[in-house]
Coordinates of C-alpha atoms in Angstrom, one line a residue:
X1 CA 118.4 115.5 112.8
X2 CA 119.0 111.9 112.0
X3 CA 115.9 110.0 110.7
X4 CA 115.7 106.3 111.4
X5 CA 113.4 104.3 109.3
X6 CA 112.6 101.2 111.3
X7 CA 110.2 98.3 110.7
X8 CA 107.8 99.8 113.2
X9 CA 107.7 103.3 111.9
X10 CA 104.5 104.8 110.4
X11 CA 105.4 107.1 107.5
X12 CA 103.2 110.2 107.6
X13 CA 103.5 113.6 106.0
X14 CA 102.9 116.8 108.0
X15 CA 99.1 117.5 108.3
X16 CA 99.3 120.9 106.7
X17 CA 100.7 119.6 103.5
X18 CA 98.6 117.9 100.8
X19 CA 98.8 117.4 97.1
X20 CA 96.5 119.5 95.0
X21 CA 95.6 119.4 91.3
X22 CA 96.3 115.8 90.7
X23 CA 94.7 115.9 87.3
X24 CA 97.4 118.4 86.1
X25 CA 100.3 117.8 88.5
X26 CA 102.2 115.5 86.1
X27 CA 101.5 117.6 83.0
X28 CA 102.2 121.1 84.3
X29 CA 103.9 122.1 87.5
X30 CA 104.3 118.8 89.4
X31 CA 103.5 121.0 92.4
X32 CA 102.8 120.2 96.1
X33 CA 100.5 122.8 97.6
X34 CA 97.9 123.1 100.4
X35 CA 94.4 122.5 99.3
X36 CA 93.4 125.6 101.2
X37 CA 95.6 128.4 100.0
X38 CA 95.1 130.3 103.3
X39 CA 96.8 127.6 105.2
X40 CA 100.4 128.0 106.2
X41 CA 102.8 125.3 105.1
X42 CA 105.1 124.0 107.8
X43 CA 107.6 121.7 106.3
X44 CA 108.7 118.7 108.3
X45 CA 111.7 117.4 106.3
X46 CA 111.7 114.0 108.1
X47 CA 108.0 113.5 107.5
X48 CA 108.4 114.3 103.8
X49 CA 111.4 112.0 103.6
X50 CA 109.4 109.2 105.2
X51 CA 106.5 109.8 102.9
X52 CA 108.8 109.4 99.9
X53 CA 109.7 105.9 101.1
X54 CA 106.2 105.1 102.3
X55 CA 105.0 105.7 98.7
X56 CA 106.0 102.1 98.0
X57 CA 103.7 100.6 100.6
X58 CA 101.0 103.0 101.8
X59 CA 98.0 104.5 99.9
X60 CA 97.2 107.5 102.0
X61 CA 97.4 109.3 105.4
X62 CA 95.1 107.1 107.4
X63 CA 96.0 103.5 107.1
X64 CA 94.0 101.1 104.9
X65 CA 91.4 103.6 103.8
X66 CA 90.6 107.3 104.2
X67 CA 92.6 110.3 103.1
X68 CA 94.0 108.6 100.1
X69 CA 96.9 110.0 98.0
X70 CA 95.1 109.4 94.8
X71 CA 91.8 111.4 94.4
X72 CA 88.6 109.3 94.2
X73 CA 87.9 110.6 90.7
X74 CA 91.0 108.8 89.5
X75 CA 90.7 105.7 91.6
X76 CA 87.7 105.4 93.8
X77 CA 89.0 102.4 95.8
X78 CA 92.0 103.5 97.9
X79 CA 92.9 99.9 98.8
X80 CA 93.7 99.2 95.1
X81 CA 95.5 102.5 94.6
X82 CA 99.0 101.6 96.0
X83 CA 102.1 101.7 93.9
X84 CA 103.0 98.0 94.2
X85 CA 99.5 96.6 93.8
X86 CA 98.9 98.6 90.6
X87 CA 102.4 97.9 89.1
X88 CA 102.0 94.2 90.0
X89 CA 98.6 94.1 88.3
X90 CA 99.9 95.6 85.1
X91 CA 102.9 93.2 85.0
X92 CA 101.4 90.0 86.3
X93 CA 97.8 89.9 85.1
X94 CA 98.9 90.7 81.5
X95 CA 101.5 87.8 81.7
X96 CA 101.6 84.0 81.9
X97 CA 101.7 84.0 85.7
X98 CA 98.7 85.4 87.5
X99 CA 94.9 85.2 87.2
X100 CA 92.1 86.8 89.1
X101 CA 88.6 85.6 90.1
X102 CA 86.8 88.8 90.7
X103 CA 85.7 91.1 87.9
X104 CA 87.3 94.3 89.4
X105 CA 87.2 97.2 87.0
X106 CA 90.2 97.2 84.7
X107 CA 91.4 93.6 85.5
X108 CA 89.6 91.7 82.7
X109 CA 91.1 94.1 80.2
X110 CA 94.6 93.3 81.5
X111 CA 94.0 89.6 81.5
X112 CA 92.7 89.7 77.9
X113 CA 95.1 92.4 76.5
X114 CA 92.2 94.7 75.5
X115 CA 93.2 97.6 77.8
X116 CA 92.9 101.2 76.6
X117 CA 94.6 104.4 77.8
X118 CA 91.7 104.7 80.3
X119 CA 92.3 101.3 82.0
X120 CA 91.8 102.0 85.7
X121 CA 95.0 100.4 86.9
X122 CA 97.2 101.9 84.2
X123 CA 95.6 105.4 84.5
X124 CA 95.9 105.4 88.3
X125 CA 99.5 104.0 88.4
X126 CA 100.6 106.8 86.1
X127 CA 99.3 109.3 88.6
X128 CA 100.7 107.4 91.5
X129 CA 104.2 107.5 89.9
X130 CA 104.0 111.2 89.3
X131 CA 102.6 111.8 92.7
X132 CA 105.8 110.3 94.2
X133 CA 108.0 112.2 91.7
X134 CA 106.2 115.3 92.9
X135 CA 107.1 114.5 96.5
X136 CA 110.7 113.9 95.5
X137 CA 111.0 117.2 93.6
X138 CA 109.5 119.0 96.6
X139 CA 112.0 117.4 99.0
X140 CA 115.0 118.1 96.8
X141 CA 114.0 121.8 96.4
X142 CA 113.7 122.3 100.1
X143 CA 116.3 120.1 101.7
X144 CA 120.1 120.2 101.4
X145 CA 121.2 117.0 103.1
X146 CA 123.5 115.3 100.6
X147 CA 122.9 111.6 101.5
X148 CA 119.1 111.9 101.9
X149 CA 118.8 113.9 98.7
X150 CA 120.8 111.2 96.9
X151 CA 118.3 108.6 98.2
X152 CA 115.4 110.6 97.1
X153 CA 117.0 111.1 93.7
X154 CA 117.4 107.4 93.3
X155 CA 113.7 106.8 94.2
X156 CA 112.7 109.5 91.7
X157 CA 114.8 107.8 89.0
X158 CA 113.2 104.5 89.9
X159 CA 109.7 106.0 89.4
X160 CA 110.8 107.4 86.1
X161 CA 112.1 103.9 85.2
X162 CA 108.6 102.6 85.8
X163 CA 107.2 105.4 83.6
X164 CA 109.7 104.5 80.8
X165 CA 109.0 100.7 81.1
X166 CA 105.3 100.8 81.3
X167 CA 104.3 103.9 79.3
X168 CA 107.3 104.3 77.0
X169 CA 107.4 108.0 77.4
X170 CA 105.9 110.9 79.4
X171 CA 106.3 114.3 80.9
X172 CA 109.6 114.9 82.8
X173 CA 110.4 117.5 85.4
X174 CA 113.0 117.6 88.2
X175 CA 111.7 120.8 89.9
X176 CA 108.6 122.7 91.0
X177 CA 107.7 124.9 88.1
X178 CA 104.7 126.8 86.7
X179 CA 105.7 125.6 83.2
X180 CA 104.2 122.6 81.5
X181 CA 106.5 119.6 81.8
X182 CA 108.2 118.7 78.5
X183 CA 107.5 115.4 76.8
X184 CA 110.4 112.9 77.0
X185 CA 110.8 110.0 74.7
X186 CA 111.8 106.6 76.0
X187 CA 115.4 107.2 75.0
X188 CA 115.4 110.5 76.8
X189 CA 114.0 109.0 79.9
X190 CA 116.6 106.3 79.7
X191 CA 119.4 108.9 79.5
X192 CA 118.0 110.8 82.4
X193 CA 117.6 107.7 84.6
X194 CA 121.1 106.5 83.7
X195 CA 122.7 109.9 84.4
X196 CA 120.7 110.4 87.7
X197 CA 121.6 107.0 89.1
X198 CA 125.3 107.5 88.3
X199 CA 125.3 111.1 89.6
X200 CA 123.7 110.4 92.9
X201 CA 125.8 107.3 93.6
X202 CA 128.7 109.0 95.3
X203 CA 126.5 110.5 97.9
X204 CA 124.7 107.3 98.8
X205 CA 125.9 105.3 101.8
X206 CA 128.2 102.4 101.1
X207 CA 126.7 98.9 100.9
X208 CA 125.2 97.9 104.3
X209 CA 126.1 101.2 105.9
X210 CA 122.6 102.8 105.8
X211 CA 119.6 102.1 108.1
X212 CA 117.8 99.0 107.1
X213 CA 115.0 100.0 104.7
X214 CA 116.9 102.9 103.2
X215 CA 118.8 102.6 99.9
X216 CA 122.6 102.6 99.5
X217 CA 125.0 102.2 96.5
X218 CA 123.9 98.6 95.9
X219 CA 120.4 99.8 95.0
X220 CA 121.9 102.1 92.4
X221 CA 124.0 99.3 91.0
X222 CA 121.0 97.0 90.7
X223 CA 118.8 99.6 89.1
X224 CA 121.5 100.4 86.5
X225 CA 121.9 96.7 85.8
X226 CA 118.2 96.4 85.2
X227 CA 118.2 99.6 83.0
X228 CA 121.1 98.2 80.9
X229 CA 119.5 94.7 80.6
X230 CA 116.5 96.3 79.0
X231 CA 118.4 99.0 77.0
X232 CA 117.7 97.3 73.7
X233 CA 114.0 97.5 74.3
X234 CA 114.1 101.1 75.6
X235 CA 116.6 102.6 73.1
X236 CA 117.3 100.1 70.3
X237 CA 120.9 99.7 71.4
X238 CA 122.1 96.7 73.5
X239 CA 124.2 97.4 76.6
X240 CA 125.1 93.9 77.7
X241 CA 128.6 94.8 79.0
X242 CA 127.2 97.6 81.2
X243 CA 124.5 95.2 82.5
X244 CA 127.2 92.7 83.5
X245 CA 129.4 95.4 85.1
X246 CA 126.7 96.7 87.5
X247 CA 125.2 93.3 88.2
X248 CA 128.6 92.0 89.2
X249 CA 129.1 94.9 91.6
X250 CA 126.1 93.5 93.5
X251 CA 127.2 89.9 93.2
X252 CA 130.7 90.8 94.6
X253 CA 129.3 92.9 97.4
X254 CA 130.9 92.4 100.8
X255 CA 127.6 92.9 102.5
X256 CA 124.7 91.7 100.3
X257 CA 124.4 88.0 99.3
X258 CA 122.0 85.3 98.4
X259 CA 120.3 83.9 101.5
X260 CA 121.3 80.2 101.6
X261 CA 120.2 79.3 105.1
X262 CA 116.8 77.9 106.1
X263 CA 115.4 77.5 109.6
X264 CA 112.9 75.4 111.5
X265 CA 111.7 73.6 108.4
X266 CA 111.6 76.7 106.2
X267 CA 113.8 76.6 103.1
X268 CA 116.3 79.4 102.4
X269 CA 114.0 80.6 99.6
X270 CA 111.0 80.7 101.9
X271 CA 112.9 82.8 104.4
X272 CA 112.8 85.7 102.0
X273 CA 109.1 86.0 102.3
X274 CA 108.4 85.5 106.0
X275 CA 107.4 88.0 108.7
X276 CA 110.9 88.1 110.2
X277 CA 112.7 88.6 106.9
X278 CA 114.3 91.7 108.4
X279 CA 116.3 89.7 110.9
X280 CA 116.4 86.0 109.8
X281 CA 119.3 86.4 107.3
X282 CA 117.1 87.3 104.4
X283 CA 117.9 91.0 105.1
X284 CA 121.2 90.5 103.4
X285 CA 119.6 89.6 100.1
X286 CA 117.1 92.5 100.2
X287 CA 118.9 95.4 98.5
X288 CA 115.7 97.5 98.7
X289 CA 113.1 96.2 101.2
X290 CA 109.8 97.9 101.5
X291 CA 109.0 98.0 105.3
X292 CA 105.8 96.6 106.5
X293 CA 104.5 96.3 110.1
X294 CA 101.1 94.9 111.0
X295 CA 100.4 97.6 113.6
X296 CA 102.1 100.7 112.0
X297 CA 101.9 100.4 108.2
X298 CA 98.4 99.3 107.4
X299 CA 97.3 99.2 103.8
X300 CA 96.0 96.8 101.2
X301 CA 99.2 97.3 99.1
X302 CA 102.6 95.6 98.9
X303 CA 103.0 92.4 100.9
X304 CA 99.6 92.8 102.5
X305 CA 98.0 92.5 99.1
X306 CA 100.2 89.5 98.2
X307 CA 99.2 87.6 101.3
X308 CA 95.5 88.5 101.5
X309 CA 94.8 87.8 97.8
X310 CA 96.4 84.3 97.6
X311 CA 94.9 82.6 100.6
X312 CA 91.5 81.2 101.4
X313 CA 90.4 79.2 104.4
X314 CA 91.4 76.0 102.7
X315 CA 95.0 77.1 102.1
X316 CA 95.4 78.7 105.5
X317 CA 94.3 75.5 107.3
X318 CA 97.3 73.6 105.9
X319 CA 99.8 76.4 105.1
X320 CA 99.0 79.2 107.5
X321 CA 99.1 82.6 106.1
X322 CA 99.6 84.2 109.5
X323 CA 96.6 86.5 109.0
X324 CA 92.9 86.4 109.6
X325 CA 92.4 88.6 106.5
X326 CA 91.8 86.2 103.6
X327 CA 90.3 87.3 100.3
X328 CA 89.2 83.7 99.4
X329 CA 92.0 83.0 97.0
X330 CA 90.9 85.6 94.5
X331 CA 94.4 85.4 92.9
X332 CA 95.4 82.2 91.1
X333 CA 98.4 80.7 89.4
X334 CA 98.2 80.1 85.7
X335 CA 99.1 76.6 84.5
X336 CA 101.8 78.0 82.2
X337 CA 103.8 79.1 85.3
X338 CA 103.4 75.6 86.9
X339 CA 104.9 74.2 83.7
X340 CA 108.2 76.0 84.5
X341 CA 108.6 73.5 87.4
X342 CA 106.9 70.4 86.0
X343 CA 107.2 70.6 82.2
X344 CA 104.7 68.5 80.4
X345 CA 104.1 66.3 83.5
X346 CA 101.1 67.0 85.7
X347 CA 101.9 68.5 89.1
X348 CA 100.7 66.5 92.1
X349 CA 97.3 67.2 93.8
X350 CA 98.4 68.0 97.3
X351 CA 98.0 70.3 100.3
X352 CA 101.4 69.3 101.6
X353 CA 104.0 71.9 100.6
X354 CA 106.9 69.5 101.2
X355 CA 105.3 67.0 98.8
X356 CA 104.9 69.7 96.2
X357 CA 108.5 71.0 96.3
X358 CA 109.9 67.5 96.4
X359 CA 107.9 66.6 93.3
X360 CA 109.2 69.7 91.5
X361 CA 112.7 69.1 92.8
X362 CA 112.7 72.9 93.4
X363 CA 112.1 74.7 96.7
X364 CA 110.5 77.6 94.8
X365 CA 107.4 75.6 93.7
X366 CA 105.3 77.0 96.5
X367 CA 101.9 75.9 95.2
X368 CA 98.8 74.6 96.9
X369 CA 97.1 72.4 94.4
X370 CA 94.6 70.1 96.2
X371 CA 91.1 70.5 94.8
X372 CA 92.2 72.8 92.0
X373 CA 92.9 72.2 88.3
X374 CA 96.4 73.2 87.0
X375 CA 95.0 75.2 84.1
X376 CA 92.5 78.0 84.1
X377 CA 89.6 77.2 81.7
X378 CA 86.9 79.3 83.3
X379 CA 87.9 82.6 84.7
X380 CA 85.0 83.1 87.1
X381 CA 85.9 79.8 88.9
X382 CA 88.6 79.1 91.4
X383 CA 90.6 77.0 88.9
X384 CA 94.4 77.3 89.0
X385 CA 96.7 76.5 91.9
X386 CA 97.2 78.8 94.9
X387 CA 100.4 80.8 95.7
X388 CA 101.6 80.1 99.2
X389 CA 104.9 81.8 98.7
X390 CA 104.2 84.9 100.9
X391 CA 103.3 84.5 104.6
X392 CA 103.0 86.5 107.8
X393 CA 104.6 83.8 109.9
X394 CA 108.1 84.0 111.5
X395 CA 110.8 81.4 111.1
X396 CA 111.7 81.6 114.8
X397 CA 108.2 80.5 115.9
X398 CA 107.3 83.8 117.5
X399 CA 104.0 85.5 116.7
X400 CA 103.8 88.3 114.2
X401 CA 102.7 91.7 115.7
X402 CA 99.2 91.5 114.1
X403 CA 97.0 89.2 112.1
X404 CA 94.9 91.9 110.3
X405 CA 97.9 93.2 108.5
X406 CA 101.4 91.7 107.9
X407 CA 104.9 92.2 109.2
X408 CA 106.6 90.7 106.2
X409 CA 108.8 93.2 104.3
X410 CA 108.6 93.3 100.5
X411 CA 112.0 92.6 98.9
X412 CA 111.4 95.1 96.0
X413 CA 115.1 94.7 94.8
X414 CA 117.0 91.6 95.8
X415 CA 120.4 90.1 95.0
X416 CA 119.1 87.2 92.9
X417 CA 118.2 89.7 90.2
X418 CA 121.9 90.5 89.8
X419 CA 122.8 86.8 89.2
X420 CA 120.2 86.3 86.5
X421 CA 120.9 89.7 84.9
X422 CA 124.6 88.9 84.5
X423 CA 123.8 85.5 83.2
X424 CA 121.3 86.7 80.6
X425 CA 123.5 89.6 79.4
X426 CA 126.5 87.3 79.2
X427 CA 124.8 84.6 77.2
X428 CA 123.2 87.2 74.8
X429 CA 126.7 88.7 74.1
X430 CA 129.0 85.6 74.3
X431 CA 126.7 82.6 74.0
X432 CA 126.8 79.9 76.6
X433 CA 129.7 80.3 79.0
X434 CA 130.9 79.0 82.3
X435 CA 130.5 82.3 84.2
X436 CA 126.9 82.6 83.2
X437 CA 126.2 79.0 83.9
X438 CA 127.8 79.3 87.4
X439 CA 125.7 82.3 88.3
X440 CA 122.4 80.5 87.3
X441 CA 123.6 77.5 89.2
X442 CA 124.1 79.5 92.3
X443 CA 120.5 80.6 92.2
X444 CA 119.3 77.1 91.5
X445 CA 121.6 75.6 94.2
X446 CA 119.9 77.8 96.8
X447 CA 116.5 76.3 95.7
X448 CA 117.9 72.7 95.8
X449 CA 117.2 72.5 92.1
X450 CA 119.3 70.5 89.6
X451 CA 122.4 72.3 88.4
X452 CA 123.1 72.0 84.7
X453 CA 126.2 72.4 82.7
X454 CA 124.8 74.9 80.2
X455 CA 121.8 77.1 79.7
X456 CA 120.1 78.6 76.7
X457 CA 118.3 82.0 76.6
X458 CA 115.0 80.1 76.8
X459 CA 116.3 78.5 80.0
X460 CA 117.1 81.9 81.4
X461 CA 113.6 83.2 80.7
X462 CA 112.2 80.2 82.5
X463 CA 114.6 80.8 85.4
X464 CA 113.4 84.4 85.7
X465 CA 109.9 82.9 86.2
X466 CA 110.9 80.3 88.7
X467 CA 112.9 82.7 90.8
X468 CA 110.7 85.8 90.7
X469 CA 107.2 84.5 90.1
X470 CA 104.4 86.7 91.5
X471 CA 106.9 89.4 92.4
X472 CA 105.6 91.9 89.9
X473 CA 108.1 91.9 87.0
X474 CA 107.1 89.1 84.5
X475 CA 105.7 91.3 81.7
X476 CA 109.0 93.2 81.5
X477 CA 110.9 89.9 81.0
X478 CA 108.5 88.6 78.4
X479 CA 108.7 91.8 76.4
X480 CA 112.6 91.7 76.5
X481 CA 112.5 88.1 75.1
X482 CA 109.9 88.8 72.4
X483 CA 107.3 86.6 74.1
X484 CA 104.6 89.2 74.8
X485 CA 102.8 91.3 72.2
X486 CA 103.2 90.7 68.4
X487 CA 104.0 87.0 68.5
X488 CA 102.1 83.7 68.5
X489 CA 104.9 81.3 69.4
X490 CA 104.3 81.5 73.2
X491 CA 100.7 81.4 74.4
X492 CA 99.1 81.1 77.8
X493 CA 95.5 80.8 79.2
X494 CA 93.2 83.6 78.2
X495 CA 95.9 85.5 76.4
X496 CA 94.0 87.9 74.1
X497 CA 90.8 86.6 75.8
X498 CA 91.0 83.2 74.2
X499 CA 90.9 80.3 76.7
X500 CA 93.8 78.5 75.0
X501 CA 95.6 81.7 74.3
X502 CA 96.0 83.9 71.2
X503 CA 98.3 86.6 69.9
X504 CA 97.8 90.3 70.4
X505 CA 99.3 93.4 68.9
X506 CA 102.8 94.6 69.9
X507 CA 101.3 98.0 70.6
X508 CA 100.3 96.5 73.9
X509 CA 103.9 96.1 75.0
X510 CA 103.4 99.6 76.5
X511 CA 100.4 101.1 78.1
X512 CA 98.7 104.3 76.9
X513 CA 99.3 107.7 78.3
X514 CA 96.1 108.9 80.0
X515 CA 94.0 111.0 77.8
X516 CA 93.5 113.6 80.5
X517 CA 97.3 114.3 80.4
X518 CA 97.3 114.5 76.6
X519 CA 94.5 117.1 76.8
X520 CA 95.9 119.1 79.6
X521 CA 99.6 119.5 78.6
X522 CA 100.3 121.0 75.2
X523 CA 103.7 119.4 75.2
X524 CA 102.2 115.9 75.2
X525 CA 99.6 116.4 72.5
X526 CA 100.3 114.3 69.4
X527 CA 102.5 111.9 71.4
X528 CA 100.1 109.1 72.3
X529 CA 101.6 105.6 72.0
X530 CA 100.5 103.7 68.8
X531 CA 97.3 101.8 69.0
X532 CA 95.8 104.0 71.7

């Protein structure tokens, strides 16, 4: 039976299947079993396949709250327990981009680089990743469809890439087993992800030949390019040529491309983050979109989280978010990020988005600044500009399907990453060169930003920020450039808890493996990351 994943589909798993033993699932058998052993399991392959994809946007079986995937003893707030929201929090709050007003458990430690292995977001994301890996293993053991299995293998590899990047190491299993999962080092996880992505590639659909929302060969190319770009961090050995090879496969795609067309006053860049980004031309840039629908995929994760957290009534009055679900601008932009667009000059005080981007000479400067200071000096205040990049409005003027939740798909992987990946890898290997410069200029041209004749590595790091700010990847880029832990050259607000910024240990370049896993799995004991 053919499964179509559409924008309006609600991903659910068959009611008789649940995940049990979450406190041991990622250390022992990675099993999926009924909570009640007397219940019969009735596998619905399509429901399980849908659930694998839905793991990127939903938090449970009942919408925004109720019947959560992650047990309450691990994370007692289901709304915060989604994959994207937790990964975003680890990568953005710990970086020079995002701040937060509320004192949610675990957030201050991320902002101040004082997190332990028990940090609530780090701990829960670890289990979320292995929850999805468990679903993938179950599907692959029970289903023989070559293309769908290849898609699930890619998603499993992607989850292991997050384990490798965030935690450095961890348990690894590709099957349902009663044995304790073995400990894999970062290099071993790298080798597995590389091999898995290459091996499943032949069974993936050709570029643009799959249903929108499902992955194809281009997703494997882009994940491999990301893997190789960070290879020196993960394994100690640079793989710049490989990063360029796979990035260029995406750049040269006959289907995917940068969106360069705006509409009805929205810039080409804005089109990527609007409620009709599945049909307005931006779909050709989204190599892996996470599907959201205001009626059918309700959660406080993914694009819902990005829209709700960045708007208050003040912002929505001038730059409509398209929802009635505002969290009062609890997220804020750090001044260090604004500097990427304005340098040492002060950004304008304005509630006019056209005025802001004109002053920045860059369409990506989607900040709301009126009434707010550029720099965060007191964390409990609403200092710091607002992000008005993500919206639940359509470029064609039609209404979104709902205002309580959003229709805007999340471009989890998009083509612009390939351009900057190639440019960075090329400059690292060959120094400044015309091909790298040309690819950076293609990205800047789309944003109506000035095109330069040459770029340094520092310029590339800043370009990563300008293009992908608030998209949940910043920490990874800072680590790769040596601008995160273990250095004092580059500082931002409240880094190490100091208002003007201070250095912190390089041990915090990865997060700690949860103590419960170390205690439960003999294969992990003695393998905690340094400093935890």
